[in-house]
Amino acid sequence: PISGGVLNGKATSLPKPPYPAAARAVRASGSVSVQVLISESGSVISATAVSGHPLLRQAAAQAARGARFSPTMLSGQPVKVSGIITYNFVP
């Protein structure tokens, strides 16, 4: 796959993650980066949180799995893209 960098702005649909109750209880906040692999059709194949507060990572990864993107074209052919989606959690 080609590398797309930060992909937030390229999403056609980017669901907001719910704020986990456990994270809210300890006032966990900040940004979570999620590594995603996007298929030729624009759907997310895999999503893995790579940085951020441990209590926020699962919610961010689940939200990223629901994101949708426009297909990325390379020389007229749709290609897989890997990149990062960043979510900011503010209590």
Short mmCIF file of C-alpha atoms in Angstrom, two decimals, residues 11-90:
data_model
loop_
_atom_site.label_atom_id
_atom_site.label_comp_id
_atom_site.label_asym_id
_atom_site.label_seq_id
_atom_site.Cartn_x
_atom_site.Cartn_y
_atom_site.Cartn_z
CA ALA A 11 -12.41 10.82 5.06
CA THR A 12 -15.91 10.98 3.54
CA SER A 13 -17.27 9.66 6.86
CA LEU A 14 -15.35 9.87 10.13
CA PRO A 15 -17.37 8.68 13.14
CA LYS A 16 -16.54 10.32 16.44
CA PRO A 17 -15.51 7.82 19.12
CA PRO A 18 -17.57 7.64 22.32
CA TYR A 19 -15.73 8.84 25.42
CA PRO A 20 -15.17 5.68 27.53
CA ALA A 21 -16.62 5.94 31.05
CA ALA A 22 -13.40 4.55 32.59
CA ALA A 23 -11.36 7.21 30.77
CA ARG A 24 -13.75 9.96 31.87
CA ALA A 25 -13.53 8.75 35.49
CA VAL A 26 -9.75 9.27 35.55
CA ARG A 27 -9.96 12.41 33.34
CA ALA A 28 -7.92 10.74 30.59
CA SER A 29 -7.61 13.05 27.61
CA GLY A 30 -5.41 13.90 24.67
CA SER A 31 -4.92 12.65 21.17
CA VAL A 32 -4.90 9.04 20.01
CA SER A 33 -3.25 8.09 16.72
CA VAL A 34 -4.73 5.13 14.88
CA GLN A 35 -2.82 3.38 12.08
CA VAL A 36 -5.31 2.39 9.37
CA LEU A 37 -5.17 0.40 6.16
CA ILE A 38 -7.76 1.48 3.60
CA SER A 39 -8.95 -0.81 0.82
CA GLU A 40 -9.20 0.08 -2.87
CA SER A 41 -12.91 0.81 -2.34
CA GLY A 42 -12.28 3.23 0.54
CA SER A 43 -13.26 1.08 3.52
CA VAL A 44 -11.00 0.49 6.51
CA ILE A 45 -9.42 -3.00 6.49
CA SER A 46 -7.57 -2.65 9.78
CA ALA A 47 -7.19 -0.08 12.54
CA THR A 48 -4.65 -0.20 15.38
CA ALA A 49 -4.11 2.52 17.97
CA VAL A 50 -0.38 3.32 18.00
CA SER A 51 -0.20 6.14 20.55
CA GLY A 52 -2.33 7.86 23.15
CA HIS A 53 -3.80 7.11 26.56
CA PRO A 54 -4.39 3.34 27.02
CA LEU A 55 -8.01 3.87 28.15
CA LEU A 56 -8.82 5.79 24.96
CA ARG A 57 -7.14 3.57 22.40
CA GLN A 58 -9.89 0.96 21.96
CA ALA A 59 -12.64 3.54 21.41
CA ALA A 60 -10.49 5.37 18.86
CA ALA A 61 -9.63 2.17 16.96
CA GLN A 62 -13.30 1.09 16.88
CA ALA A 63 -14.37 4.50 15.54
CA ALA A 64 -11.61 4.38 12.91
CA ARG A 65 -12.89 1.01 11.66
CA GLY A 66 -16.17 2.74 10.79
CA ALA A 67 -14.54 5.51 8.75
CA ARG A 68 -15.01 5.69 4.98
CA PHE A 69 -12.73 7.27 2.39
CA SER A 70 -12.84 8.15 -1.28
CA PRO A 71 -10.84 5.57 -3.23
CA THR A 72 -7.24 6.68 -3.73
CA MET A 73 -6.18 6.54 -7.37
CA LEU A 74 -2.67 5.98 -8.63
CA SER A 75 -2.28 6.15 -12.42
CA GLY A 76 -6.04 5.67 -12.77
CA GLN A 77 -6.13 2.53 -10.61
CA PRO A 78 -7.57 2.37 -7.07
CA VAL A 79 -4.90 1.42 -4.52
CA LYS A 80 -4.66 0.50 -0.84
CA VAL A 81 -3.48 3.31 1.43
CA SER A 82 -2.01 3.18 4.91
CA GLY A 83 -2.00 6.20 7.16
CA ILE A 84 -2.93 7.72 10.48
CA ILE A 85 -6.24 9.02 11.84
CA THR A 86 -5.91 11.21 14.93
CA TYR A 87 -8.72 11.63 17.47
CA ASN A 88 -8.66 14.26 20.21
CA PHE A 89 -10.42 13.38 23.43
CA VAL A 90 -11.40 16.31 25.63
#
